[in-house]
Amino acid sequence: MSERWTEMLGERLDDHGRDLVRAAAALVPLLAANAERADAERRIPQESLAALRESGLLRLGVPRTLGGHGVGTGTLLAVCAELGRGCASTAWVTALFGSGSVLGGMFGDSVRGDIWDGSPDVTLSGAIGVPLPARRVPGGYVLDGRWGWVSGIRHSDWVGLDVLGERTDGDAQRAMAFTPVSAVRVEDTWDMAGMRGTGSDTVVAEDLFVPDDRMLWFADAAAGVYHRGGGDEMATRLPFPVTPMVSFIAPVLGLGVALYEHIVATLTAGRPVVSGSRMHTLARDTPGVQANVADAAALIDHAMLRMAWATGELDRAALAGVVPPESAGTRMRVDFAHAARAIRQAADMLLDVGGASRFARVDPAQRIWRDLGTATRHPAFVTEINRERYGQLLLAE
């Protein structure tokens, strides 16, 4: 990644975080070589997964006391943005495994042991979207239903399912019910234009019992009930629910950088101007092309700086053990959405000067374009809804 963008994301990282970013950068050539295969097979290639495991990047969010890295959001963002330069689908799944492990780390010692005692490379995915009802029974809950678009489920060991369950006080509340993937059925339903390698298939639970201690309640997570003390447990204190959004924006940043680097390399290699009104032989000498590249770089700068600031705020809150007010979380959701749209706008500018040949099937730009079009329309980036709530809060001050 360009040195200035690496520094924007890594300015606040400690030595360990920078080492993880370097490990991610070392994997970019392999991930890029396997990206077309991931797109075609709708899975992450085993070679890529093995490399992630060997480099320790499957344990980003795993508690340090259990052999993981227990990283904050700044490190997660920088690492997975770097991976996104090679393969956005692989970066997306790696980031979600990171945030899934952060959620798993909020459980008590017994459940954490059930998950990670065998290996710190055990992976957790999750389905957060529309909660399905969970039936209260003695000792836990019974689940029946279908949860769609569970990214990385084909490579997951555990999965959290979004449910609505009645608590002991009689109120129905939202929770993540965690269970081994071996206890559910996975249906092959993911066949999208972009982000195909995420393998975001459907999870089916049939008469599945989930004990009380494997239920992660949204209201408790937001209120800081699961916080643990000590520097090694900072991840348990990351603000919820805005923190998981880092997993979605990181690959988008990587996609923007990957396309920028690809288009700029094409232009500097001497792409000719193909136009009936050309005044320059080479596209790179055309003022309009230069302006588009400059504007695209500025938009990427904007997204990078905005996300570096947001993750800094999240990590500072975690270190202090404080729960940010709703206005802060809502503002950050707006920041994430605007950053995603800035990257998409930059991509359009770059493709405008990259030429129609960038959409040839053999050119990686067309896959990046499809991935960006899909990823930036994830519900996390619906600016219109986030903006509405933010406006309400601002006008109530």
Coordinates of C-alpha atoms in Angstrom, one line a residue:
M1 CA 0.0 0.0 0.0
S2 CA 1.1 3.6 -0.6
E3 CA 3.3 4.7 2.2
R4 CA 1.1 7.6 3.1
W5 CA -2.0 5.4 3.3
T6 CA -0.2 2.8 5.4
E7 CA 0.9 5.6 7.8
M8 CA -2.6 7.0 8.0
L9 CA -4.0 3.7 9.2
G10 CA -0.9 2.7 11.2
E11 CA -0.1 6.0 13.0
R12 CA -1.5 4.9 16.3
L13 CA -0.5 1.2 16.2
D14 CA 2.0 -0.3 18.6
D15 CA 4.9 -2.5 17.4
H16 CA 2.8 -5.6 17.5
G17 CA 0.1 -4.0 15.4
R18 CA 2.6 -2.9 12.8
D19 CA 4.0 -6.4 12.7
L20 CA 0.6 -7.8 11.9
V21 CA 0.2 -5.2 9.1
R22 CA 3.5 -6.3 7.7
A23 CA 2.4 -9.9 7.8
A24 CA -0.8 -9.0 5.9
A25 CA 1.2 -7.1 3.3
A26 CA 3.4 -10.2 2.8
L27 CA 0.2 -12.2 1.9
V28 CA -1.1 -9.7 -0.7
P29 CA 0.6 -11.3 -3.8
L30 CA -0.8 -14.8 -2.8
L31 CA -4.3 -13.5 -2.2
A32 CA -4.2 -11.5 -5.5
A33 CA -3.1 -14.6 -7.4
N34 CA -6.0 -16.6 -5.8
A35 CA -8.7 -13.8 -6.0
E36 CA -10.1 -15.0 -9.4
R37 CA -10.3 -18.5 -8.0
A38 CA -12.2 -17.3 -4.9
D39 CA -14.6 -15.4 -7.2
A40 CA -15.2 -18.4 -9.4
E41 CA -15.5 -21.0 -6.6
R42 CA -17.4 -18.7 -4.2
R43 CA -15.1 -19.8 -1.4
I44 CA -11.7 -18.8 0.0
P45 CA -9.1 -21.1 -1.5
Q46 CA -7.5 -23.5 1.1
E47 CA -4.0 -22.2 0.2
S48 CA -5.1 -18.7 1.2
L49 CA -6.7 -19.9 4.4
A50 CA -3.6 -21.9 5.3
A51 CA -1.4 -18.8 4.8
L52 CA -3.7 -16.7 7.0
R53 CA -3.6 -19.4 9.7
E54 CA 0.2 -19.7 9.5
S55 CA 0.7 -15.9 9.8
G56 CA -1.6 -15.8 12.8
L57 CA -4.2 -13.5 11.1
L58 CA -7.1 -15.8 11.9
R59 CA -6.7 -15.0 15.6
L60 CA -6.8 -11.2 15.4
G61 CA -9.7 -10.9 17.9
V62 CA -9.1 -13.9 20.0
P63 CA -8.3 -13.0 23.7
R64 CA -4.6 -12.8 24.4
T65 CA -4.9 -15.1 27.4
L66 CA -6.1 -17.8 25.0
G67 CA -3.2 -17.4 22.5
G68 CA -4.7 -14.7 20.3
H69 CA -3.8 -11.1 19.5
G70 CA -6.8 -9.4 21.1
V71 CA -6.4 -6.4 18.8
G72 CA -8.2 -3.1 18.8
T73 CA -10.2 -1.8 15.9
G74 CA -7.2 0.3 14.6
T75 CA -5.1 -2.8 14.0
L76 CA -8.1 -4.8 12.6
L77 CA -8.8 -2.0 10.2
A78 CA -5.1 -1.6 9.0
V79 CA -4.5 -5.4 8.7
C80 CA -7.7 -6.1 6.7
A81 CA -7.4 -3.1 4.5
E82 CA -4.0 -4.4 3.5
L83 CA -5.5 -7.9 2.8
G84 CA -8.2 -6.2 0.8
R85 CA -5.6 -5.1 -1.7
G86 CA -5.1 -8.7 -2.7
C87 CA -8.6 -10.2 -2.3
A88 CA -11.6 -8.3 -0.8
S89 CA -13.5 -11.5 -0.1
T90 CA -10.6 -13.0 1.9
A91 CA -10.2 -9.7 3.8
W92 CA -13.9 -9.5 4.5
V93 CA -14.0 -13.0 6.0
T94 CA -10.8 -12.4 8.0
A95 CA -12.2 -9.2 9.4
L96 CA -15.5 -10.8 10.3
F97 CA -13.6 -13.7 12.0
G98 CA -11.8 -11.0 14.0
S99 CA -15.0 -9.3 15.1
G100 CA -16.6 -12.6 15.7
S101 CA -13.8 -13.5 18.1
V102 CA -14.2 -10.2 19.8
L103 CA -17.8 -11.1 20.6
G104 CA -16.9 -14.6 21.6
G105 CA -14.3 -13.1 24.0
M106 CA -17.2 -11.4 25.9
F107 CA -18.4 -14.8 27.2
G108 CA -17.5 -16.3 30.6
D109 CA -14.4 -18.4 31.0
S110 CA -16.2 -21.7 30.5
V111 CA -17.6 -20.8 27.1
R112 CA -14.3 -19.2 26.0
G113 CA -12.7 -22.5 27.0
D114 CA -15.2 -24.4 25.0
I115 CA -14.4 -22.3 21.9
W116 CA -10.6 -21.9 22.1
D117 CA -9.1 -24.4 24.4
G118 CA -8.2 -26.6 21.4
S119 CA -6.6 -23.9 19.3
P120 CA -6.5 -20.1 19.1
D121 CA -7.2 -20.5 15.3
V122 CA -10.8 -21.5 15.9
T123 CA -13.0 -19.2 13.8
L124 CA -16.3 -17.5 14.6
S125 CA -18.7 -16.0 12.1
G126 CA -22.1 -14.5 12.7
A127 CA -25.5 -13.6 11.2
I128 CA -26.5 -10.1 12.3
G129 CA -29.5 -8.7 10.4
V130 CA -33.1 -9.7 11.0
P131 CA -33.5 -11.6 14.4
L132 CA -35.5 -14.8 14.4
P133 CA -37.5 -15.9 17.5
A134 CA -35.8 -18.2 20.0
R135 CA -38.1 -20.3 22.3
R136 CA -37.3 -20.2 26.0
V137 CA -36.8 -23.6 27.6
P138 CA -35.2 -24.6 30.9
G139 CA -31.5 -23.8 30.8
G140 CA -31.5 -22.0 27.5
Y141 CA -33.3 -21.5 24.2
V142 CA -34.4 -23.6 21.2
L143 CA -33.8 -22.2 17.7
D144 CA -35.6 -23.1 14.4
G145 CA -35.1 -21.0 11.3
R146 CA -32.9 -19.8 8.4
W147 CA -30.2 -17.1 8.7
G148 CA -29.0 -15.8 5.4
W149 CA -25.8 -14.2 4.2
V150 CA -23.4 -15.6 6.8
S151 CA -20.0 -14.7 5.5
G152 CA -17.3 -17.2 5.9
I153 CA -19.6 -19.9 7.2
R154 CA -17.9 -22.6 5.0
H155 CA -14.7 -21.9 6.9
S156 CA -16.2 -21.3 10.4
D157 CA -16.0 -23.5 13.5
W158 CA -18.6 -21.5 15.5
V159 CA -21.5 -19.2 14.4
G160 CA -23.6 -16.6 16.2
L161 CA -27.2 -16.4 15.1
D162 CA -29.3 -13.3 15.5
V163 CA -32.3 -14.1 17.7
L164 CA -35.1 -12.5 19.7
G165 CA -35.6 -14.3 23.0
E166 CA -37.6 -13.8 26.2
R167 CA -35.4 -13.1 29.2
T168 CA -36.1 -14.0 32.8
D169 CA -37.9 -10.6 33.3
G170 CA -40.4 -11.5 30.5
D171 CA -39.1 -9.0 27.9
A172 CA -38.1 -10.1 24.4
Q173 CA -34.6 -8.9 23.7
R174 CA -32.1 -9.4 20.9
A175 CA -29.1 -11.6 21.2
M176 CA -26.5 -13.6 19.4
A177 CA -26.9 -17.4 20.1
F178 CA -23.5 -19.1 19.6
T179 CA -23.2 -22.7 18.5
P180 CA -20.7 -25.0 16.8
V181 CA -21.2 -25.0 13.1
S182 CA -21.4 -28.8 13.3
A183 CA -24.8 -28.3 15.0
V184 CA -26.4 -26.5 12.1
R185 CA -26.9 -27.1 8.3
V186 CA -25.4 -24.9 5.7
E187 CA -27.2 -24.3 2.4
D188 CA -25.4 -23.1 -0.7
T189 CA -27.4 -19.9 -1.5
W190 CA -24.7 -17.2 -2.2
D191 CA -24.4 -16.4 -5.8
M192 CA -23.9 -12.6 -6.2
A193 CA -22.2 -10.4 -8.7
G194 CA -19.6 -9.3 -6.3
M195 CA -17.8 -10.4 -3.0
R196 CA -18.5 -13.9 -4.3
G197 CA -15.6 -15.5 -2.4
T198 CA -17.1 -14.6 1.0
G199 CA -19.3 -17.7 0.6
S200 CA -22.1 -16.0 2.5
D201 CA -24.4 -18.9 2.5
T202 CA -27.5 -19.7 4.6
V203 CA -27.5 -21.4 8.1
V204 CA -30.4 -23.6 9.0
A205 CA -31.1 -24.5 12.6
E206 CA -33.6 -27.2 13.4
D207 CA -34.7 -27.8 17.1
L208 CA -31.3 -26.5 18.1
F209 CA -30.7 -26.0 21.9
V210 CA -28.4 -23.1 22.9
P211 CA -27.6 -22.9 26.6
D212 CA -28.0 -19.7 28.5
D213 CA -24.3 -19.1 28.9
R214 CA -23.9 -19.0 25.1
M215 CA -26.4 -16.1 24.6
L216 CA -24.8 -12.7 24.0
W217 CA -27.4 -10.1 24.7
F218 CA -27.2 -6.9 22.6
A219 CA -28.5 -4.6 25.4
D220 CA -25.9 -6.0 27.8
A221 CA -23.1 -5.7 25.3
A222 CA -24.1 -2.1 24.6
A223 CA -24.2 -1.3 28.3
G224 CA -20.7 -2.7 29.0
V225 CA -21.9 -5.7 31.1
Y226 CA -19.3 -8.0 29.4
H227 CA -16.4 -5.7 30.0
R228 CA -13.3 -7.2 31.6
G229 CA -10.4 -5.3 33.2
G230 CA -6.8 -5.4 32.2
G231 CA -4.9 -4.5 29.0
D232 CA -5.1 -8.0 27.7
E233 CA -8.9 -7.8 27.7
M234 CA -9.3 -4.5 25.9
A235 CA -11.3 -6.2 23.1
T236 CA -14.1 -7.0 25.5
R237 CA -14.5 -3.3 26.1
L238 CA -14.9 -2.2 22.5
P239 CA -18.1 -0.3 22.0
F240 CA -21.1 -2.3 20.7
P241 CA -22.7 -2.4 18.1
V242 CA -20.6 0.0 16.1
T243 CA -17.3 -1.9 16.4
P244 CA -18.3 -4.8 14.0
M245 CA -18.7 -2.1 11.2
V246 CA -14.9 -2.0 11.1
S247 CA -15.0 -5.5 9.6
F248 CA -17.1 -4.2 6.7
I249 CA -15.2 -1.0 5.9
A250 CA -11.6 -2.4 6.0
P251 CA -11.9 -4.5 2.8
V252 CA -13.6 -1.5 1.1
L253 CA -10.5 0.6 1.8
G254 CA -8.3 -2.1 0.4
L255 CA -10.4 -2.3 -2.7
G256 CA -10.0 1.4 -3.3
V257 CA -6.3 1.2 -2.9
A258 CA -6.0 -1.9 -5.2
L259 CA -8.0 -0.2 -8.0
Y260 CA -6.0 3.1 -7.6
E261 CA -2.7 1.2 -7.8
H262 CA -3.9 -0.8 -10.8
I263 CA -5.1 2.2 -12.8
V264 CA -2.1 4.4 -12.0
A265 CA 0.2 1.5 -13.0
T266 CA -1.7 1.2 -16.3
L267 CA -1.5 5.0 -17.0
T268 CA 2.2 5.3 -16.0
A269 CA 3.0 2.3 -18.3
G270 CA 2.0 4.5 -21.2
R271 CA -1.7 3.9 -22.0
P272 CA -2.4 5.8 -25.1
V273 CA -5.3 8.2 -25.6
V274 CA -8.0 6.7 -27.7
S275 CA -10.2 9.6 -28.8
G276 CA -11.1 11.4 -32.0
S277 CA -10.3 14.8 -30.3
R278 CA -7.1 13.8 -28.6
M279 CA -4.5 16.5 -28.0
H280 CA -2.0 14.2 -26.1
T281 CA -0.5 10.9 -27.1
L282 CA -0.5 9.4 -23.6
A283 CA -3.4 9.4 -21.2
R284 CA -1.2 10.4 -18.3
D285 CA -0.3 13.7 -20.0
T286 CA -4.0 14.7 -20.3
P287 CA -5.0 17.3 -17.7
G288 CA -8.5 15.7 -17.3
V289 CA -6.9 12.3 -16.5
Q290 CA -4.5 14.0 -14.0
A291 CA -7.4 15.7 -12.3
N292 CA -9.4 12.5 -12.0
V293 CA -6.5 10.7 -10.5
A294 CA -5.8 13.5 -8.0
D295 CA -9.5 13.7 -7.0
A296 CA -9.6 9.9 -6.6
A297 CA -6.5 10.0 -4.3
A298 CA -8.1 12.8 -2.3
L299 CA -11.3 10.8 -1.8
I300 CA -9.3 7.8 -0.7
D301 CA -7.3 10.1 1.7
H302 CA -10.7 11.3 3.1
A303 CA -11.9 7.8 3.7
M304 CA -8.6 6.7 5.3
L305 CA -8.4 9.6 7.6
R306 CA -12.0 9.4 8.6
M307 CA -11.7 5.7 9.5
A308 CA -8.4 6.2 11.3
W309 CA -10.1 8.8 13.5
A310 CA -13.2 6.6 14.1
T311 CA -11.2 3.5 15.1
G312 CA -9.0 5.7 17.3
E313 CA -12.2 6.9 19.1
L314 CA -13.4 3.3 19.5
D315 CA -10.0 2.1 20.9
R316 CA -9.7 5.0 23.3
A317 CA -13.2 4.2 24.7
A318 CA -12.2 0.6 25.1
L319 CA -8.9 1.5 26.9
A320 CA -10.8 3.8 29.2
G321 CA -13.6 1.3 29.7
V322 CA -16.3 3.8 28.9
V323 CA -19.5 3.4 26.9
P324 CA -19.8 6.1 24.3
P325 CA -23.2 7.9 24.1
E326 CA -25.6 7.0 21.3
S327 CA -24.7 10.2 19.5
A328 CA -21.1 9.2 19.2
G329 CA -22.0 5.7 17.9
T330 CA -24.5 7.2 15.4
R331 CA -21.9 9.7 14.2
M332 CA -19.4 6.9 13.6
R333 CA -22.0 4.9 11.6
V334 CA -22.4 8.0 9.4
D335 CA -18.6 8.2 9.1
F336 CA -18.4 4.6 8.0
A337 CA -21.1 5.1 5.4
H338 CA -19.5 8.2 4.0
A339 CA -16.1 6.6 3.8
A340 CA -17.6 3.7 1.8
R341 CA -19.2 6.1 -0.7
A342 CA -16.0 8.1 -1.0
I343 CA -14.2 4.9 -2.1
R344 CA -16.9 4.0 -4.5
Q345 CA -16.8 7.6 -6.0
A346 CA -13.0 7.3 -6.3
A347 CA -13.4 4.0 -8.1
D348 CA -15.7 5.6 -10.7
M349 CA -13.3 8.4 -11.4
L350 CA -10.4 5.9 -11.8
L351 CA -12.4 3.7 -14.1
D352 CA -13.4 6.7 -16.2
V353 CA -9.7 7.2 -17.1
G354 CA -8.8 3.6 -17.0
G355 CA -10.7 2.8 -20.2
A356 CA -13.3 0.2 -21.2
S357 CA -10.6 -2.4 -21.4
R358 CA -10.6 -2.5 -17.6
F359 CA -13.8 -4.4 -17.9
A360 CA -12.3 -7.3 -19.8
R361 CA -12.8 -10.5 -17.8
V362 CA -9.0 -10.9 -17.7
D363 CA -8.5 -7.6 -16.0
P364 CA -8.8 -7.5 -12.2
A365 CA -10.4 -4.1 -12.3
Q366 CA -13.8 -5.6 -13.3
R367 CA -13.8 -7.9 -10.2
I368 CA -12.8 -5.0 -8.0
W369 CA -15.7 -2.9 -9.5
R370 CA -18.1 -5.8 -8.8
D371 CA -16.8 -6.3 -5.3
L372 CA -17.1 -2.6 -4.5
G373 CA -20.6 -2.3 -5.9
T374 CA -21.7 -5.2 -3.7
A375 CA -19.8 -4.4 -0.5
T376 CA -20.6 -0.7 -0.3
R377 CA -24.3 -1.5 -0.4
H378 CA -24.1 -3.6 2.7
P379 CA -26.8 -2.5 5.2
A380 CA -24.0 -1.0 7.4
F381 CA -23.4 1.6 4.8
V382 CA -27.0 2.8 4.2
T383 CA -26.3 6.5 4.6
E384 CA -30.0 7.5 4.4
I385 CA -31.0 5.7 7.6
N386 CA -27.9 6.5 9.6
R387 CA -28.2 10.1 8.6
E388 CA -31.8 10.4 9.7
R389 CA -31.0 9.2 13.2
Y390 CA -27.9 11.4 13.4
G391 CA -30.0 14.4 12.4
Q392 CA -32.6 13.6 15.1
L393 CA -29.9 13.5 17.8
L394 CA -28.2 16.7 16.6
L395 CA -31.4 18.6 16.7
A396 CA -32.3 17.3 20.1
E397 CA -29.1 18.7 21.7

